[in-house]
């Protein structure tokens, strides 16, 4: 990191410093992808990351011989990575092995029923038949609807700027046809009658911070994304993708600076001119891209600016996504029968989601996602051991939960539940442990209210109504990442960086 091209000549140094300078605040997937794209277009790029590791929500914790990916584990739409590598003149497949995960998920219900979720239509029909034979015919119709949603929401508009209201207006007829005014849960309920199948096909918005009972049915697109492009795991862990992106940035002659905490975006008139770090260093730039949470960018990084749209009042009233409690742990044995991705669902679905998203109440029951990367890549743990993380969706910090007190009892309750279900004897097997609560999301990643996925993907906070990729407040300020269009999740934030190709002027405009 912080490397420059090998032995630069005086001429190449001069050429480099004459290129317009782009500063990217934050090294999440969105920030790194933005850096690669701007680098490919001829900008000199400096990525500034406040943490001592790159990756943001996708950074990597290493301890006791275990490698724990902090966040994303489900990688889909590999073409988005192929494209970034190609832009840097390299071949993704030569450097990173993505392995297809099968099944995508094993979903364990409270009553002991198990659904094996795959991308294979015949196997899916067989799984559905186990629960409700009359629902089998609904699967193909649901996937057709999910495919149409994917075309509208991802393929046609995921990488298009929504800074003009006409873009959204043009979508309205298609959105109506697609019944986008209904929630995911409502649409899924119109296809499947069995309550557990309704859960199986509606939980996906939770992967991007949305409540299936509130978000638009357009988010059924996630089901099709997985079906069409598969669910993959990067060998070496998701961190291998972050490491690869950093090496692309550096290979373009640009840099990723860690421990570089931006205090404010400097402004002249209504133009971003660079950034000032907390240590007082000022870095001038021709354009600034913020990959920090969008609401944090506006509320905290532009302190002196009279904001026209993203005022404190509007930000305080905006709905943030849920928080996550994540327990990373290593065991001294392997649990060979546990799948790579397992959902361990509690007794309640809608009620639990209401507690999390609306009542902001930490419930006593939970539904869990268990990640066992060593099912695919044993190198992530010492020999004979397993690396895991388990995450529980919880309310963001409006809940008033004192995590300094609650975290350990909550972790113990989760451990006991896993021990009683999919990981027998767990308490005696744990040899490495670390937790992350919404509090750390706030203090380390500067996530507003400790929310794990930025603004909740409600229709009132989507597209034109979400903070734009081309800032509404300042010239030469651009936003990427979960809190801007199109939204959270790795495909979403990589797509937000694609929007820069449209909204950032050609490099010659800055010379
Ligand atoms: C536990 C978990 C599991 C997930 N699982 C999946 C999954 O399986 N698949 C999937 O597709 N998605 C998943 N997601 C969602 C996905 O990880 C995120 O939406 C995505 O990684 C966010 O990327 P981003 O570009 O918005 O940047 P972030 O990861 O949010 O990074 C922003 C960076 O900006 C830095 N920053 C902020 N302010 C400043 C400042 N002032 N100065 C300098 N730096 C600053 C932060 O430190 C951070 O590093 C998961 C998320 C979590 C939390």
Coordinates of N, CA and C in Angstrom, one line a residue, residues 168-398:
X168 N -36.3 8.8 -13.5 CA -37.2 8.1 -12.6 C -38.6 8.0 -13.3
X169 N -39.0 9.2 -13.8 CA -40.4 9.3 -14.4 C -40.5 8.3 -15.5
X170 N -39.5 8.2 -16.3 CA -39.5 7.3 -17.4 C -39.7 5.8 -17.0
X171 N -39.3 5.5 -15.8 CA -39.4 4.2 -15.3 C -40.8 3.8 -14.8
X172 N -41.6 4.9 -14.5 CA -42.8 4.6 -13.8 C -43.7 3.6 -14.5
X173 N -44.0 3.7 -15.8 CA -44.9 2.7 -16.4 C -44.4 1.2 -16.2
X174 N -43.1 1.0 -16.3 CA -42.5 -0.3 -16.1 C -42.7 -0.7 -14.6
X175 N -42.5 0.2 -13.8 CA -42.5 -0.1 -12.3 C -44.0 -0.5 -12.0
X176 N -45.0 0.2 -12.6 CA -46.4 -0.1 -12.3 C -46.7 -1.5 -12.8
X177 N -46.2 -1.8 -14.1 CA -46.4 -3.1 -14.7 C -45.9 -4.2 -13.7
X178 N -44.8 -3.9 -13.1 CA -44.1 -4.8 -12.2 C -44.6 -4.8 -10.8
X179 N -45.7 -4.0 -10.6 CA -46.3 -3.9 -9.3 C -45.3 -3.5 -8.2
X180 N -44.5 -2.5 -8.6 CA -43.4 -2.0 -7.7 C -44.0 -1.4 -6.4
X181 N -45.3 -1.0 -6.5 CA -45.9 -0.4 -5.3 C -46.2 -1.4 -4.2
X182 N -46.1 -2.7 -4.6 CA -46.3 -3.7 -3.5 C -44.9 -4.0 -2.9
X183 N -45.0 -4.6 -1.7 CA -43.7 -4.9 -1.0 C -43.3 -6.3 -1.5
X184 N -42.0 -6.6 -1.3 CA -41.5 -7.9 -1.6 C -42.4 -9.0 -1.0
X185 N -42.7 -8.9 0.3 CA -43.4 -9.9 1.0 C -44.8 -10.1 0.4
X186 N -45.4 -8.9 0.0 CA -46.8 -9.0 -0.6 C -46.7 -9.7 -1.9
X187 N -45.7 -9.4 -2.8 CA -45.6 -10.0 -4.1 C -45.4 -11.5 -3.9
X188 N -44.4 -11.8 -3.1 CA -44.1 -13.2 -2.9 C -45.3 -14.0 -2.4
X189 N -46.1 -13.3 -1.5 CA -47.3 -13.9 -0.9 C -48.3 -14.2 -2.0
X190 N -48.3 -13.4 -3.1 CA -49.2 -13.7 -4.2 C -48.9 -14.9 -5.0
X191 N -47.6 -15.4 -4.9 CA -47.2 -16.5 -5.7 C -47.3 -17.8 -4.8
X192 N -46.8 -17.7 -3.6 CA -46.7 -18.9 -2.7 C -47.6 -18.9 -1.6
X193 N -48.2 -20.1 -1.3 CA -49.2 -20.1 -0.2 C -48.6 -20.6 1.1
X194 N -47.6 -21.4 1.1 CA -47.0 -22.0 2.3 C -46.2 -20.9 3.0
X195 N -46.4 -20.6 4.3 CA -45.7 -19.5 5.0 C -44.2 -19.7 5.0
X196 N -43.7 -20.9 5.1 CA -42.3 -21.0 5.1 C -41.7 -20.8 3.7
X197 N -42.4 -21.1 2.7 CA -41.9 -20.8 1.3 C -42.0 -19.3 1.1
X198 N -43.0 -18.6 1.7 CA -43.0 -17.1 1.6 C -41.8 -16.5 2.2
X199 N -41.3 -17.1 3.3 CA -40.0 -16.7 3.9 C -38.9 -16.9 3.0
X200 N -38.8 -18.1 2.5 CA -37.7 -18.6 1.6 C -37.5 -17.6 0.4
X201 N -38.6 -17.1 -0.2 CA -38.5 -16.3 -1.4 C -38.5 -14.8 -1.1
X202 N -38.7 -14.4 0.2 CA -38.8 -13.0 0.5 C -37.7 -12.4 1.3
X203 N -36.8 -13.3 1.9 CA -35.8 -12.8 2.8 C -34.7 -11.9 2.1
X204 N -34.6 -12.0 0.8 CA -33.4 -11.5 0.1 C -33.1 -10.0 0.4
X205 N -34.2 -9.1 0.5 CA -33.9 -7.7 0.8 C -33.1 -7.5 2.1
X206 N -33.2 -8.4 3.0 CA -32.4 -8.3 4.2 C -30.9 -8.3 3.9
X207 N -30.5 -8.9 2.8 CA -29.1 -8.9 2.5 C -28.6 -7.5 2.1
X208 N -29.5 -6.6 1.8 CA -29.1 -5.3 1.5 C -29.8 -4.3 2.4
X209 N -30.2 -4.7 3.6 CA -30.7 -3.8 4.6 C -32.1 -3.4 4.5
X210 N -32.9 -4.1 3.7 CA -34.3 -3.8 3.6 C -35.2 -4.8 4.3
X211 N -36.4 -4.2 4.8 CA -37.4 -5.1 5.4 C -38.3 -5.6 4.3
X212 N -38.4 -6.9 4.1 CA -39.2 -7.5 3.0 C -40.7 -7.0 3.0
X213 N -41.1 -6.5 4.2 CA -42.5 -6.0 4.3 C -42.6 -4.6 3.9
X214 N -41.5 -3.9 3.7 CA -41.5 -2.5 3.4 C -41.0 -2.1 2.0
X215 N -39.9 -2.9 1.6 CA -39.3 -2.5 0.4 C -40.1 -2.9 -0.9
X216 N -39.9 -2.1 -1.9 CA -40.6 -2.4 -3.2 C -40.3 -3.8 -3.7
X217 N -41.3 -4.3 -4.3 CA -41.2 -5.7 -4.9 C -40.1 -5.7 -6.0
X218 N -39.6 -4.5 -6.4 CA -38.6 -4.5 -7.4 C -37.3 -5.2 -6.9
X219 N -37.2 -5.3 -5.6 CA -36.0 -5.9 -5.0 C -36.1 -7.5 -5.1
X220 N -37.2 -8.0 -5.6 CA -37.2 -9.4 -6.0 C -36.2 -9.7 -7.0
X221 N -35.6 -8.6 -7.5 CA -34.5 -8.8 -8.5 C -33.3 -9.6 -8.0
X222 N -33.1 -9.5 -6.6 CA -32.0 -10.2 -6.0 C -32.1 -11.7 -6.3
X223 N -33.3 -12.2 -6.2 CA -33.5 -13.7 -6.5 C -33.0 -14.1 -7.8
X224 N -33.3 -13.2 -8.8 CA -32.9 -13.5 -10.2 C -31.4 -13.3 -10.4
X225 N -30.8 -12.3 -9.7 CA -29.4 -12.0 -9.8 C -28.7 -13.3 -9.4
X226 N -29.1 -13.9 -8.3 CA -28.4 -15.1 -7.9 C -28.6 -16.3 -8.8
X227 N -29.9 -16.4 -9.3 CA -30.2 -17.5 -10.2 C -29.4 -17.4 -11.5
X228 N -29.3 -16.2 -12.0 CA -28.7 -16.0 -13.3 C -27.2 -16.1 -13.2
X229 N -26.6 -15.4 -12.2 CA -25.1 -15.3 -12.1 C -24.5 -16.2 -11.1
X230 N -25.3 -16.9 -10.3 CA -24.8 -17.8 -9.3 C -24.3 -17.1 -8.0
X231 N -24.1 -17.9 -7.0 CA -23.5 -17.4 -5.7 C -22.1 -17.9 -5.6
X232 N -21.1 -17.0 -5.4 CA -19.7 -17.4 -5.5 C -19.0 -17.0 -4.2
X233 N -17.9 -17.6 -4.1 CA -17.0 -17.3 -3.0 C -15.6 -17.1 -3.5
X234 N -14.9 -16.0 -3.1 CA -13.6 -15.8 -3.6 C -12.6 -16.6 -2.8
X235 N -11.8 -17.5 -3.4 CA -10.9 -18.3 -2.7 C -9.9 -17.3 -2.0
X236 N -9.6 -17.6 -0.7 CA -8.8 -16.7 0.1 C -9.7 -15.7 0.8
X237 N -11.0 -15.8 0.5 CA -12.0 -14.9 1.2 C -12.3 -13.7 0.4
X238 N -13.4 -13.0 0.8 CA -13.8 -11.8 0.1 C -12.6 -10.8 0.1
X239 N -11.8 -10.9 1.2 CA -10.6 -10.0 1.3 C -9.7 -10.1 0.1
X240 N -9.7 -11.2 -0.6 CA -8.9 -11.4 -1.8 C -9.3 -10.4 -2.9
X241 N -10.7 -10.1 -2.9 CA -11.2 -9.1 -3.9 C -10.7 -7.7 -3.5
X242 N -10.8 -7.4 -2.2 CA -10.3 -6.1 -1.8 C -8.8 -5.9 -2.1
X243 N -8.1 -6.9 -1.7 CA -6.6 -6.9 -2.0 C -6.4 -6.7 -3.5
X244 N -7.1 -7.4 -4.3 CA -7.0 -7.3 -5.8 C -7.3 -5.9 -6.3
X245 N -8.4 -5.3 -5.7 CA -8.8 -4.0 -6.2 C -7.7 -3.0 -5.8
X246 N -7.2 -3.1 -4.6 CA -6.1 -2.2 -4.1 C -4.9 -2.3 -5.1
X247 N -4.6 -3.6 -5.5 CA -3.5 -3.7 -6.4 C -3.8 -3.2 -7.8
X248 N -5.0 -3.1 -8.2 CA -5.4 -2.5 -9.5 C -5.1 -1.0 -9.3
X249 N -5.5 -0.4 -8.2 CA -5.4 1.1 -8.0 C -3.9 1.4 -8.1
X250 N -3.1 0.6 -7.3 CA -1.7 0.8 -7.2 C -1.0 0.6 -8.6
X251 N -1.5 -0.4 -9.3 CA -0.9 -0.7 -10.6 C -1.1 0.4 -11.6
X252 N -2.2 1.2 -11.3 CA -2.4 2.4 -12.2 C -1.5 3.6 -11.8
X253 N -0.7 3.3 -10.9 CA 0.2 4.4 -10.4 C -0.4 5.3 -9.4
X254 N -1.5 4.8 -8.8 CA -2.3 5.6 -7.8 C -2.1 5.0 -6.4
X255 N -2.7 5.6 -5.4 CA -2.4 5.2 -4.1 C -3.6 5.0 -3.2
X256 N -3.5 4.1 -2.2 CA -4.6 3.9 -1.2 C -3.8 4.3 0.1
X257 N -4.2 5.4 0.7 CA -3.6 5.7 2.0 C -4.5 5.3 3.2
X258 N -3.9 4.5 4.1 CA -4.7 4.1 5.3 C -4.4 5.1 6.4
X259 N -5.3 5.0 7.4 CA -5.2 5.9 8.6 C -5.2 7.4 8.1
X260 N -6.0 7.6 7.1 CA -6.1 9.0 6.6 C -7.6 9.4 6.8
X261 N -7.8 10.1 7.9 CA -9.2 10.3 8.3 C -9.6 11.7 7.9
X262 N -10.6 11.7 7.0 CA -11.0 13.0 6.4 C -11.9 13.7 7.4
X263 N -11.6 15.0 7.7 CA -12.4 15.7 8.6 C -13.4 16.5 7.9
X264 N -13.0 17.1 6.7 CA -14.0 17.8 5.9 C -13.6 17.9 4.5
X265 N -14.6 18.1 3.7 CA -14.4 18.4 2.2 C -14.3 19.9 2.1
X266 N -13.2 20.3 1.5 CA -13.0 21.8 1.4 C -13.8 22.3 0.2
X267 N -14.3 23.5 0.4 CA -15.2 24.1 -0.6 C -14.9 25.5 -0.9
X268 N -15.0 25.8 -2.2 CA -14.9 27.2 -2.6 C -16.2 27.5 -3.4
X269 N -17.0 28.5 -2.9 CA -18.3 28.7 -3.5 C -19.1 27.5 -3.4
X270 N -19.5 26.9 -4.6 CA -20.3 25.7 -4.5 C -19.5 24.6 -5.2
X271 N -18.2 24.6 -5.0 CA -17.3 23.7 -5.7 C -16.4 23.0 -4.6
X272 N -16.3 21.6 -4.7 CA -15.4 20.9 -3.9 C -14.0 21.1 -4.4
X273 N -13.1 21.4 -3.4 CA -11.7 21.7 -3.9 C -10.7 20.7 -3.3
X274 N -11.2 19.8 -2.5 CA -10.3 18.8 -1.9 C -10.8 18.4 -0.5
X275 N -9.8 18.0 0.4 CA -10.2 17.6 1.7 C -9.2 18.0 2.7
X276 N -9.7 18.1 3.9 CA -8.7 18.3 5.1 C -8.8 17.1 6.0
X277 N -7.7 16.6 6.4 CA -7.7 15.4 7.3 C -7.7 15.9 8.7
X278 N -8.0 15.0 9.6 CA -8.1 15.3 11.0 C -6.7 15.8 11.6
X279 N -5.6 15.3 10.9 CA -4.3 15.7 11.4 C -3.9 17.1 10.8
X280 N -4.8 17.7 10.1 CA -4.6 19.1 9.6 C -4.1 19.1 8.1
X281 N -3.7 18.0 7.6 CA -3.2 18.0 6.2 C -4.3 18.3 5.2
X282 N -4.0 19.2 4.3 CA -5.0 19.6 3.3 C -4.5 19.0 1.9
X283 N -5.5 18.3 1.3 CA -5.1 17.7 0.0 C -6.1 18.3 -1.1
X284 N -5.5 19.0 -2.0 CA -6.3 19.6 -3.0 C -6.7 18.6 -4.1
X285 N -7.8 18.8 -4.7 CA -8.3 17.8 -5.7 C -9.1 18.6 -6.8
X286 N -9.1 18.0 -8.0 CA -10.0 18.6 -9.0 C -11.4 18.0 -8.8
X287 N -11.5 16.8 -8.2 CA -12.8 16.3 -7.9 C -12.7 15.4 -6.7
X288 N -13.8 15.3 -5.9 CA -13.9 14.5 -4.7 C -15.0 13.5 -4.9
X289 N -14.7 12.2 -4.6 CA -15.7 11.2 -4.6 C -15.8 10.7 -3.1
X290 N -17.0 10.7 -2.6 CA -17.1 10.2 -1.2 C -17.8 8.8 -1.2
X291 N -17.0 7.9 -0.6 CA -17.5 6.5 -0.4 C -17.9 6.4 1.1
X292 N -17.8 7.4 1.8 CA -18.3 7.4 3.2 C -19.8 7.3 3.1
X293 N -20.5 6.9 4.2 CA -22.0 6.9 4.2 C -22.5 8.2 3.7
X294 N -23.5 8.2 2.8 CA -23.9 9.4 2.2 C -24.4 10.5 3.2
X295 N -25.2 10.0 4.2 CA -25.7 10.9 5.2 C -24.6 11.5 6.1
X296 N -23.6 10.7 6.3 CA -22.4 11.2 7.1 C -21.7 12.2 6.2
X297 N -21.5 11.9 4.9 CA -20.8 12.9 4.0 C -21.5 14.3 4.2
X298 N -22.8 14.3 4.0 CA -23.5 15.6 4.0 C -23.5 16.2 5.4
X299 N -23.8 15.4 6.4 CA -24.0 16.0 7.8 C -22.6 16.4 8.4
X300 N -21.6 15.6 8.2 CA -20.4 15.8 9.0 C -19.2 16.3 8.1
X301 N -19.2 16.0 6.8 CA -18.0 16.4 6.1 C -18.1 17.7 5.4
X302 N -19.3 18.3 5.5 CA -19.5 19.6 4.9 C -20.1 20.6 5.9
X303 N -19.3 20.8 7.0 CA -19.9 21.5 8.2 C -20.3 22.9 7.9
X304 N -19.5 23.6 7.0 CA -19.9 25.0 6.8 C -20.8 25.3 5.7
X305 N -21.2 24.3 5.0 CA -22.0 24.5 3.8 C -23.5 24.6 4.1
X306 N -24.1 25.6 3.5 CA -25.6 25.7 3.6 C -26.2 24.7 2.6
X307 N -26.6 23.6 3.1 CA -27.1 22.5 2.2 C -28.5 22.8 1.7
X308 N -28.7 22.6 0.4 CA -30.1 22.9 -0.1 C -31.0 21.7 0.0
X309 N -30.5 20.5 -0.2 CA -31.4 19.4 -0.1 C -31.2 18.5 1.1
X310 N -29.9 18.1 1.3 CA -29.6 17.2 2.3 C -29.3 17.9 3.6
X311 N -30.3 18.6 4.1 CA -30.2 19.3 5.4 C -30.1 18.3 6.6
X312 N -29.7 18.8 7.7 CA -29.6 18.0 8.9 C -31.0 17.4 9.2
X313 N -32.0 18.3 9.0 CA -33.4 17.9 9.3 C -33.8 16.7 8.4
X314 N -33.5 16.8 7.1 CA -33.9 15.8 6.2 C -33.1 14.5 6.5
X315 N -31.9 14.6 6.9 CA -31.1 13.5 7.2 C -31.6 12.8 8.5
X316 N -31.9 13.6 9.5 CA -32.4 13.0 10.7 C -33.7 12.3 10.6
X317 N -34.5 12.8 9.6 CA -35.8 12.1 9.4 C -35.7 10.9 8.4
X318 N -34.6 10.8 7.7 CA -34.4 9.7 6.8 C -34.4 8.3 7.5
X319 N -34.8 7.3 6.9 CA -34.8 6.0 7.5 C -33.5 5.2 7.2
X320 N -32.8 4.9 8.2 CA -31.6 4.1 8.0 C -31.9 2.6 8.1
X321 N -31.1 1.8 7.4 CA -31.3 0.4 7.4 C -31.1 -0.2 8.8
X322 N -31.2 -1.5 8.9 CA -31.0 -2.1 10.3 C -29.6 -2.2 10.6
X323 N -29.3 -2.5 11.9 CA -27.9 -2.8 12.3 C -27.7 -4.3 12.2
X324 N -26.5 -4.7 12.5 CA -26.1 -6.1 12.6 C -25.3 -6.3 13.8
X325 N -25.5 -7.5 14.4 CA -24.6 -7.9 15.5 C -23.9 -9.1 14.8
X326 N -22.5 -9.0 14.8 CA -21.8 -10.1 14.1 C -20.8 -10.7 15.1
X327 N -20.8 -12.0 15.2 CA -19.8 -12.7 16.0 C -19.0 -13.5 15.1
X328 N -17.7 -13.2 15.1 CA -16.7 -14.0 14.3 C -16.1 -15.0 15.3
X329 N -16.0 -16.2 14.9 CA -15.4 -17.2 15.9 C -14.8 -18.4 15.1
X330 N -13.7 -18.9 15.8 CA -13.0 -20.1 15.2 C -13.2 -21.2 16.2
X331 N -13.4 -22.4 15.6 CA -13.6 -23.6 16.5 C -12.4 -24.5 16.3
X332 N -12.1 -25.3 17.4 CA -10.9 -26.2 17.3 C -11.3 -27.5 16.6
X333 N -12.5 -27.6 16.1 CA -12.9 -28.8 15.3 C -13.6 -28.3 14.1
X334 N -13.8 -29.2 13.1 CA -14.5 -28.9 11.9 C -16.0 -29.4 12.0
X335 N -16.9 -28.6 11.6 CA -18.3 -29.1 11.5 C -18.6 -29.4 10.1
X336 N -18.2 -30.6 9.7 CA -18.2 -31.0 8.2 C -19.6 -30.9 7.6
X337 N -20.7 -31.1 8.4 CA -22.0 -31.1 7.8 C -22.6 -29.8 7.7
X338 N -21.9 -28.7 8.1 CA -22.6 -27.4 8.0 C -22.2 -26.8 6.7
X339 N -23.2 -26.3 6.0 CA -23.0 -25.7 4.7 C -22.3 -24.4 4.7
X340 N -21.9 -23.9 3.6 CA -21.1 -22.6 3.6 C -22.0 -21.4 4.0
X341 N -23.3 -21.4 3.6 CA -24.2 -20.4 4.0 C -25.4 -21.0 4.6
X342 N -25.7 -20.8 5.9 CA -26.9 -21.4 6.5 C -27.7 -20.3 7.2
X343 N -29.0 -20.3 7.0 CA -29.9 -19.5 7.7 C -30.5 -20.3 8.9
X344 N -30.4 -19.8 10.1 CA -31.0 -20.5 11.2 C -32.2 -19.6 11.7
X345 N -33.4 -19.9 11.3 CA -34.5 -18.9 11.5 C -35.1 -19.2 12.8
X346 N -35.6 -18.1 13.4 CA -36.3 -18.2 14.7 C -37.8 -18.4 14.5
X347 N -38.5 -18.3 15.6 CA -40.0 -18.6 15.5 C -40.8 -17.5 14.8
X348 N -40.3 -16.3 14.8 CA -41.1 -15.2 14.2 C -40.4 -14.6 13.0
X349 N -41.2 -14.1 12.1 CA -40.6 -13.5 10.9 C -41.1 -12.1 10.8
X350 N -42.4 -11.8 10.5 CA -42.8 -10.5 10.4 C -42.7 -9.7 11.7
X351 N -43.0 -10.4 12.8 CA -43.0 -9.7 14.1 C -41.6 -9.3 14.5
X352 N -40.6 -10.2 14.2 CA -39.2 -9.8 14.5 C -38.8 -8.6 13.6
X353 N -39.2 -8.6 12.3 CA -38.8 -7.5 11.4 C -39.4 -6.2 11.9
X354 N -40.6 -6.3 12.4 CA -41.3 -5.1 13.0 C -40.5 -4.6 14.2
X355 N -40.0 -5.5 15.0 CA -39.2 -5.1 16.2 C -38.0 -4.4 15.7
X356 N -37.3 -4.9 14.7 CA -36.0 -4.4 14.2 C -36.2 -3.1 13.5
X357 N -37.1 -3.0 12.5 CA -37.2 -1.9 11.7 C -38.1 -0.8 12.2
X358 N -39.2 -1.1 12.9 CA -40.2 -0.1 13.3 C -40.1 0.2 14.7
X359 N -40.1 -0.8 15.6 CA -40.1 -0.5 17.0 C -38.7 -0.2 17.5
X360 N -37.7 -0.6 16.7 CA -36.3 -0.4 17.2 C -36.1 -1.0 18.5
X361 N -36.5 -2.2 18.6 CA -36.4 -2.9 19.9 C -35.6 -4.2 19.7
X362 N -34.6 -4.4 20.6 CA -33.8 -5.6 20.6 C -34.6 -6.7 21.1
X363 N -35.0 -7.7 20.2 CA -35.8 -8.8 20.7 C -35.0 -9.9 21.4
X364 N -35.7 -10.7 22.1 CA -35.1 -11.8 22.7 C -34.8 -13.0 21.8
X365 N -35.7 -13.1 20.7 CA -35.4 -14.1 19.7 C -34.7 -13.5 18.6
X366 N -34.2 -14.4 17.7 CA -33.4 -13.9 16.6 C -33.5 -14.9 15.4
X367 N -33.1 -14.4 14.2 CA -32.9 -15.2 13.1 C -31.5 -15.0 12.6
X368 N -30.8 -16.0 12.3 CA -29.3 -15.9 12.1 C -28.9 -16.3 10.7
X369 N -27.8 -15.7 10.3 CA -27.1 -16.1 9.1 C -25.7 -16.6 9.6
X370 N -25.4 -17.9 9.2 CA -24.2 -18.5 9.7 C -23.3 -18.7 8.5
X371 N -22.1 -18.1 8.6 CA -21.1 -18.2 7.5 C -20.0 -19.2 7.9
X372 N -19.8 -20.2 7.0 CA -18.7 -21.1 7.3 C -17.8 -21.2 6.0
X373 N -16.9 -20.2 5.9 CA -16.1 -20.1 4.7 C -15.2 -21.3 4.5
X374 N -14.8 -21.9 5.6 CA -13.9 -23.1 5.5 C -14.6 -24.3 4.9
X375 N -15.9 -24.2 4.7 CA -16.6 -25.3 3.9 C -16.1 -25.3 2.5
X376 N -15.7 -24.1 2.0 CA -15.2 -23.9 0.6 C -13.6 -23.8 0.6
X377 N -13.1 -23.0 1.5 CA -11.7 -22.8 1.6 C -11.1 -23.0 3.0
X378 N -10.6 -24.3 3.2 CA -10.1 -24.6 4.5 C -8.9 -23.8 4.9
X379 N -8.2 -23.1 4.0 CA -7.0 -22.3 4.3 C -7.3 -21.1 5.2
X380 N -8.6 -20.8 5.4 CA -9.0 -19.7 6.2 C -8.9 -20.0 7.7
X381 N -8.6 -21.2 8.1 CA -8.5 -21.6 9.5 C -7.3 -22.5 9.7
X382 N -6.7 -22.6 10.9 CA -5.7 -23.6 11.1 C -6.2 -25.0 10.8
X383 N -5.3 -25.9 10.5 CA -5.7 -27.3 10.1 C -6.7 -27.9 11.2
X384 N -7.7 -28.5 10.7 CA -8.6 -29.2 11.6 C -9.6 -28.3 12.2
X385 N -9.6 -27.0 11.9 CA -10.5 -26.0 12.6 C -11.4 -25.4 11.5
X386 N -12.4 -24.7 12.0 CA -13.4 -24.0 11.2 C -13.4 -22.5 11.5
X387 N -13.5 -21.7 10.5 CA -13.8 -20.2 10.7 C -15.3 -20.0 10.5
X388 N -15.9 -19.2 11.3 CA -17.3 -18.9 11.2 C -17.5 -17.4 11.4
X389 N -18.6 -16.9 10.9 CA -19.3 -15.7 11.6 C -20.7 -16.0 11.5
X390 N -21.4 -15.4 12.5 CA -22.8 -15.5 12.6 C -23.3 -14.1 12.7
X391 N -24.3 -13.7 11.9 CA -24.9 -12.4 12.1 C -26.3 -12.4 12.4
X392 N -26.7 -11.5 13.2 CA -28.1 -11.3 13.6 C -28.6 -9.9 13.3
X393 N -29.6 -9.8 12.4 CA -30.1 -8.4 12.2 C -30.7 -7.8 13.5
X394 N -30.3 -6.6 13.8 CA -30.8 -6.0 15.0 C -31.2 -4.6 14.7
X395 N -31.9 -3.9 15.6 CA -32.2 -2.5 15.3 C -30.9 -1.6 15.2
X396 N -31.0 -0.5 14.5 CA -29.8 0.4 14.6 C -29.9 1.2 15.9
X397 N -29.0 2.1 16.1 CA -28.8 2.7 17.4 C -29.9 3.5 18.0
X398 N -31.0 3.7 17.2 CA -32.2 4.3 17.8 C -32.8 3.5 18.9

